[in-house]
């Protein structure tokens, strides 16, 4: 069954310094952009991760445990562009598109949003439909990407955990899932299928919407309570959130609610 596209769909994958959305950085980004006419294009970026130390931007160390997964070490990216230097090019690629990835709704998209914010790029990822092949897989055949590739495509995934290999494998897996299952074939339908019933105001899943479409906390001691009500009642909670180790996008959502309801 053919994927029905009304606009381009960008499959992408990130390799990073770790798994903390708020503090870790991209070291490799690969995309495969599929157009409605069936043509496609792709590219892989190696990225030098940067952090602020004592007021200056310096290269962030890639921890050994992260390098053991994707094989990218500090010296491999020392002469590569920073994300800020490639951010506009990446934004231009995805601006007219929807997004697809593997476990992307819970990790890659939130981390990409953080990197765009740090780079000063104004792009609203919330306007894009998002397909997560991992969600389809776990609903149908709960395993990892290597097993999914073997199961759906009948091939072994060589060079797993390189961004390009994982990106292309995700693309092939989704095409095979469309053939195998009675699932939606439109981007809108797949996005709804993979996102589940809970809607979130941020990418990290910290702020959700209730049945009336009002933002509620999805964590901590105020979980389930409306954000605007909590911020009115507990004035110090806003400051705690702003000083906490939360993603910038999440802080932006909370700030918008705080200023709107002061």
CSV table of C-alpha atoms in Angstrom, one decimal:
chain,number,residue,atom,x,y,z
A,1,UNK,CA,0.0,0.0,0.0
A,2,UNK,CA,1.4,3.4,-1.0
A,3,UNK,CA,2.0,6.2,1.4
A,4,UNK,CA,-0.4,9.1,0.6
A,5,UNK,CA,1.4,12.4,0.7
A,6,UNK,CA,-0.1,15.9,0.2
A,7,UNK,CA,3.2,17.5,1.1
A,8,UNK,CA,6.8,16.3,1.7
A,9,UNK,CA,7.6,14.0,4.6
A,10,UNK,CA,11.0,14.1,6.2
A,11,UNK,CA,12.4,11.0,7.8
A,12,UNK,CA,15.1,11.9,10.2
A,13,UNK,CA,17.3,10.6,13.0
A,14,UNK,CA,19.7,12.1,15.6
A,15,UNK,CA,22.8,10.8,17.3
A,16,UNK,CA,23.5,12.8,20.4
A,17,UNK,CA,25.7,13.2,23.5
A,18,UNK,CA,23.1,11.5,25.6
A,19,UNK,CA,19.4,11.1,26.3
A,20,UNK,CA,18.6,14.3,28.3
A,21,UNK,CA,16.4,16.5,26.1
A,22,UNK,CA,17.3,19.6,28.0
A,23,UNK,CA,21.1,19.3,28.3
A,24,UNK,CA,22.4,17.0,25.6
A,25,UNK,CA,23.3,18.0,22.0
A,26,UNK,CA,23.2,16.6,18.5
A,27,UNK,CA,26.4,15.1,17.1
A,28,UNK,CA,24.9,13.7,13.9
A,29,UNK,CA,21.7,14.5,12.0
A,30,UNK,CA,20.5,12.6,8.9
A,31,UNK,CA,17.3,13.1,6.8
A,32,UNK,CA,15.5,11.5,3.9
A,33,UNK,CA,12.9,13.8,2.4
A,34,UNK,CA,10.2,12.2,0.3
A,35,UNK,CA,8.1,14.3,-2.0
A,36,UNK,CA,4.5,13.7,-3.1
A,37,UNK,CA,5.7,12.9,-6.7
A,38,UNK,CA,7.8,10.0,-5.4
A,39,UNK,CA,11.2,11.7,-5.6
A,40,UNK,CA,13.5,12.1,-2.6
A,41,UNK,CA,16.6,13.7,-1.3
A,42,UNK,CA,18.8,13.3,1.7
A,43,UNK,CA,21.8,14.4,3.6
A,44,UNK,CA,23.8,13.6,6.8
A,45,UNK,CA,25.5,16.3,9.0
A,46,UNK,CA,28.2,15.6,11.5
A,47,UNK,CA,27.8,18.3,14.2
A,48,UNK,CA,30.2,19.7,16.8
A,49,UNK,CA,28.2,19.9,20.1
A,50,UNK,CA,28.6,23.1,22.0
A,51,UNK,CA,27.9,24.2,25.6
A,52,UNK,CA,28.4,27.4,27.6
A,53,UNK,CA,31.1,27.2,30.2
A,54,UNK,CA,32.0,30.2,32.3
A,55,UNK,CA,30.3,32.5,29.8
A,56,UNK,CA,32.0,31.0,26.7
A,57,UNK,CA,30.9,28.5,24.1
A,58,UNK,CA,33.1,25.4,24.1
A,59,UNK,CA,32.9,22.0,22.6
A,60,UNK,CA,30.9,19.5,24.7
A,61,UNK,CA,32.5,16.2,25.5
A,62,UNK,CA,30.8,13.2,24.0
A,63,UNK,CA,30.6,10.7,26.9
A,64,UNK,CA,32.1,7.2,26.4
A,65,UNK,CA,28.7,5.6,26.9
A,66,UNK,CA,27.2,7.6,24.1
A,67,UNK,CA,30.2,7.1,21.8
A,68,UNK,CA,29.9,3.3,22.4
A,69,UNK,CA,26.4,3.4,20.9
A,70,UNK,CA,27.0,5.6,17.8
A,71,UNK,CA,30.7,5.4,17.4
A,72,UNK,CA,31.2,9.2,17.2
A,73,UNK,CA,34.0,10.7,19.4
A,74,UNK,CA,35.2,14.2,20.2
A,75,UNK,CA,37.9,14.2,17.5
A,76,UNK,CA,35.4,13.0,14.9
A,77,UNK,CA,33.4,16.3,15.2
A,78,UNK,CA,36.1,18.8,16.2
A,79,UNK,CA,36.3,20.4,12.8
A,80,UNK,CA,32.6,20.0,12.0
A,81,UNK,CA,30.0,22.8,11.9
A,82,UNK,CA,28.0,23.5,15.1
A,83,UNK,CA,24.3,23.1,15.0
A,84,UNK,CA,23.9,26.8,15.0
A,85,UNK,CA,25.8,26.9,11.7
A,86,UNK,CA,23.6,24.3,10.0
A,87,UNK,CA,20.3,25.2,11.8
A,88,UNK,CA,18.9,27.4,9.0
A,89,UNK,CA,19.6,24.8,6.3
A,90,UNK,CA,17.9,22.1,8.4
A,91,UNK,CA,14.9,24.5,9.1
A,92,UNK,CA,14.6,25.2,5.3
A,93,UNK,CA,14.5,21.4,4.6
A,94,UNK,CA,11.7,20.7,7.0
A,95,UNK,CA,9.7,23.9,6.9
A,96,UNK,CA,7.3,22.7,4.2
A,97,UNK,CA,7.1,19.1,5.4
A,98,UNK,CA,5.8,16.8,8.0
A,99,UNK,CA,8.2,14.7,10.1
A,100,UNK,CA,8.7,10.9,10.6
A,101,UNK,CA,11.2,9.0,12.7
A,102,UNK,CA,11.7,6.1,15.1
A,103,UNK,CA,10.9,7.0,18.7
A,104,UNK,CA,11.0,10.6,17.3
A,105,UNK,CA,8.0,11.9,19.1
A,106,UNK,CA,9.5,11.3,22.5
A,107,UNK,CA,13.2,12.1,21.8
A,108,UNK,CA,14.3,13.3,18.4
A,109,UNK,CA,11.7,16.0,17.9
A,110,UNK,CA,11.9,17.5,21.5
A,111,UNK,CA,15.7,17.6,21.3
A,112,UNK,CA,15.6,19.1,17.8
A,113,UNK,CA,13.3,21.8,19.1
A,114,UNK,CA,15.7,22.6,21.9
A,115,UNK,CA,18.6,22.9,19.4
A,116,UNK,CA,16.6,25.3,17.2
A,117,UNK,CA,15.8,27.5,20.2
A,118,UNK,CA,19.4,27.7,21.2
A,119,UNK,CA,20.3,28.6,17.6
A,120,UNK,CA,17.7,31.3,17.5
A,121,UNK,CA,15.7,29.7,14.7
A,122,UNK,CA,12.0,30.5,14.7
A,123,UNK,CA,10.3,27.4,13.5
A,124,UNK,CA,7.0,26.0,14.8
A,125,UNK,CA,7.4,22.2,14.8
A,126,UNK,CA,3.9,22.0,16.4
A,127,UNK,CA,2.4,22.9,13.1
A,128,UNK,CA,3.8,19.7,11.5
A,129,UNK,CA,2.2,16.3,11.6
A,130,UNK,CA,4.5,13.7,13.2
A,131,UNK,CA,4.7,10.0,12.5
A,132,UNK,CA,6.5,7.7,14.8
A,133,UNK,CA,7.3,4.3,13.3
A,134,UNK,CA,8.3,3.1,16.8
A,135,UNK,CA,4.8,3.6,18.1
A,136,UNK,CA,3.3,1.6,15.3
A,137,UNK,CA,5.9,-1.1,15.9
A,138,UNK,CA,5.3,-1.3,19.6
A,139,UNK,CA,1.5,-1.4,19.1
A,140,UNK,CA,1.9,-4.3,16.6
A,141,UNK,CA,5.3,-6.0,17.2
A,142,UNK,CA,7.0,-4.7,20.3
A,143,UNK,CA,10.8,-4.8,19.6
A,144,UNK,CA,13.7,-2.5,18.6
A,145,UNK,CA,14.6,-1.0,15.2
A,146,UNK,CA,17.1,-3.8,14.3
A,147,UNK,CA,14.4,-6.4,15.0
A,148,UNK,CA,11.8,-4.3,13.2
A,149,UNK,CA,14.0,-4.1,10.1
A,150,UNK,CA,14.6,-7.8,10.1
A,151,UNK,CA,10.9,-8.5,10.7
A,152,UNK,CA,9.4,-6.2,8.2
A,153,UNK,CA,12.1,-6.0,5.6
A,154,UNK,CA,13.7,-9.4,5.9
A,155,UNK,CA,17.2,-7.8,6.1
A,156,UNK,CA,19.8,-7.3,8.8
A,157,UNK,CA,20.5,-3.7,9.8
A,158,UNK,CA,24.1,-3.0,9.0
A,159,UNK,CA,25.8,0.0,10.8
A,160,UNK,CA,23.0,0.3,13.3
A,161,UNK,CA,23.1,3.6,15.3
A,162,UNK,CA,24.5,5.6,12.6
A,163,UNK,CA,22.0,8.3,11.7
A,164,UNK,CA,21.9,7.5,8.0
A,165,UNK,CA,21.4,3.8,8.5
A,166,UNK,CA,18.7,4.3,11.1
A,167,UNK,CA,17.0,6.9,9.0
A,168,UNK,CA,16.8,4.7,5.9
A,169,UNK,CA,15.8,1.7,7.9
A,170,UNK,CA,13.0,3.7,9.5
A,171,UNK,CA,11.8,4.7,6.0
A,172,UNK,CA,11.8,1.1,4.8
A,173,UNK,CA,10.1,-0.2,8.0
A,174,UNK,CA,7.2,2.3,7.6
A,175,UNK,CA,6.7,1.4,4.0
A,176,UNK,CA,6.5,-2.3,5.0
A,177,UNK,CA,4.1,-1.5,7.9
A,178,UNK,CA,1.8,0.2,5.4
A,179,UNK,CA,1.8,-3.0,3.4
A,180,UNK,CA,1.3,-5.3,6.3
A,181,UNK,CA,-1.3,-3.6,8.6
A,182,UNK,CA,-4.7,-2.0,8.1
A,183,UNK,CA,-3.5,1.4,9.3
A,184,UNK,CA,-3.9,4.9,7.9
A,185,UNK,CA,-2.0,5.8,4.8
A,186,UNK,CA,-2.2,9.5,5.1
A,187,UNK,CA,0.2,11.6,7.1
A,188,UNK,CA,-2.6,13.0,9.2
A,189,UNK,CA,-4.0,9.6,9.9
A,190,UNK,CA,-0.6,8.1,10.8
A,191,UNK,CA,0.3,11.1,13.0
A,192,UNK,CA,-2.9,10.6,15.0
A,193,UNK,CA,-2.3,6.8,15.2
A,194,UNK,CA,1.2,7.2,16.5
A,195,UNK,CA,0.6,10.1,18.9
A,196,UNK,CA,-2.1,8.3,20.9
A,197,UNK,CA,-5.0,9.9,22.8
A,198,UNK,CA,-3.1,12.3,25.0
A,199,UNK,CA,-2.2,15.7,23.5
A,200,UNK,CA,0.8,17.7,24.7
A,201,UNK,CA,1.5,21.4,24.7
A,202,UNK,CA,5.2,20.8,24.7
A,203,UNK,CA,7.5,18.1,23.1
A,204,UNK,CA,8.8,16.6,26.3
A,205,UNK,CA,5.3,15.6,27.5
A,206,UNK,CA,5.5,17.7,30.7
A,207,UNK,CA,2.5,19.9,29.8
A,208,UNK,CA,-0.6,18.1,28.5
A,209,UNK,CA,-4.1,19.2,27.6
A,210,UNK,CA,-7.2,18.2,29.5
A,211,UNK,CA,-10.6,17.3,28.0
A,212,UNK,CA,-11.4,21.0,27.5
A,213,UNK,CA,-8.1,21.8,25.8
A,214,UNK,CA,-6.6,23.6,28.8
A,215,UNK,CA,-3.0,23.0,29.7
A,216,UNK,CA,-2.3,20.8,32.7
A,217,UNK,CA,0.9,19.6,34.5
A,218,UNK,CA,1.8,16.0,33.5
A,219,UNK,CA,4.4,15.5,36.2
A,220,UNK,CA,5.2,16.3,39.9
A,221,UNK,CA,3.0,17.3,42.8
A,222,UNK,CA,0.6,19.2,40.6
A,223,UNK,CA,0.1,16.5,38.0
A,224,UNK,CA,-3.4,16.7,36.5
A,225,UNK,CA,-4.0,20.3,37.7
A,226,UNK,CA,-4.3,23.2,35.3
A,227,UNK,CA,-1.1,25.2,34.9
A,228,UNK,CA,-2.8,28.6,35.1
A,229,UNK,CA,-4.5,27.7,38.4
A,230,UNK,CA,-1.3,26.3,39.9
A,231,UNK,CA,0.8,29.4,38.9
A,232,UNK,CA,-1.8,31.7,40.4
A,233,UNK,CA,-1.9,29.8,43.7
A,234,UNK,CA,1.7,28.9,44.1
A,235,UNK,CA,3.6,31.9,42.8
A,236,UNK,CA,7.0,30.4,43.6
A,237,UNK,CA,6.4,27.3,41.4
A,238,UNK,CA,7.0,29.4,38.2
A,239,UNK,CA,10.4,30.4,39.5
A,240,UNK,CA,11.3,26.9,40.4
A,241,UNK,CA,10.4,25.7,36.9
A,242,UNK,CA,12.4,28.4,35.2
A,243,UNK,CA,15.5,27.5,37.3
A,244,UNK,CA,15.0,23.8,36.9
A,245,UNK,CA,16.5,21.4,34.5
A,246,UNK,CA,13.6,21.5,32.1
A,247,UNK,CA,13.7,21.9,28.3
A,248,UNK,CA,13.5,25.5,27.0
A,249,UNK,CA,10.5,24.7,24.9
A,250,UNK,CA,8.6,23.5,28.0
A,251,UNK,CA,9.7,26.7,29.9
A,252,UNK,CA,8.4,28.7,27.0
A,253,UNK,CA,5.0,27.1,27.2
A,254,UNK,CA,4.8,27.7,30.9
A,255,UNK,CA,5.9,31.3,30.5
A,256,UNK,CA,3.3,32.0,27.9
A,257,UNK,CA,0.6,30.6,30.2
A,258,UNK,CA,2.0,32.6,33.2
A,259,UNK,CA,2.1,35.9,31.3
A,260,UNK,CA,-1.4,35.4,29.8
A,261,UNK,CA,-3.0,34.7,33.1
A,262,UNK,CA,-1.1,37.1,35.4
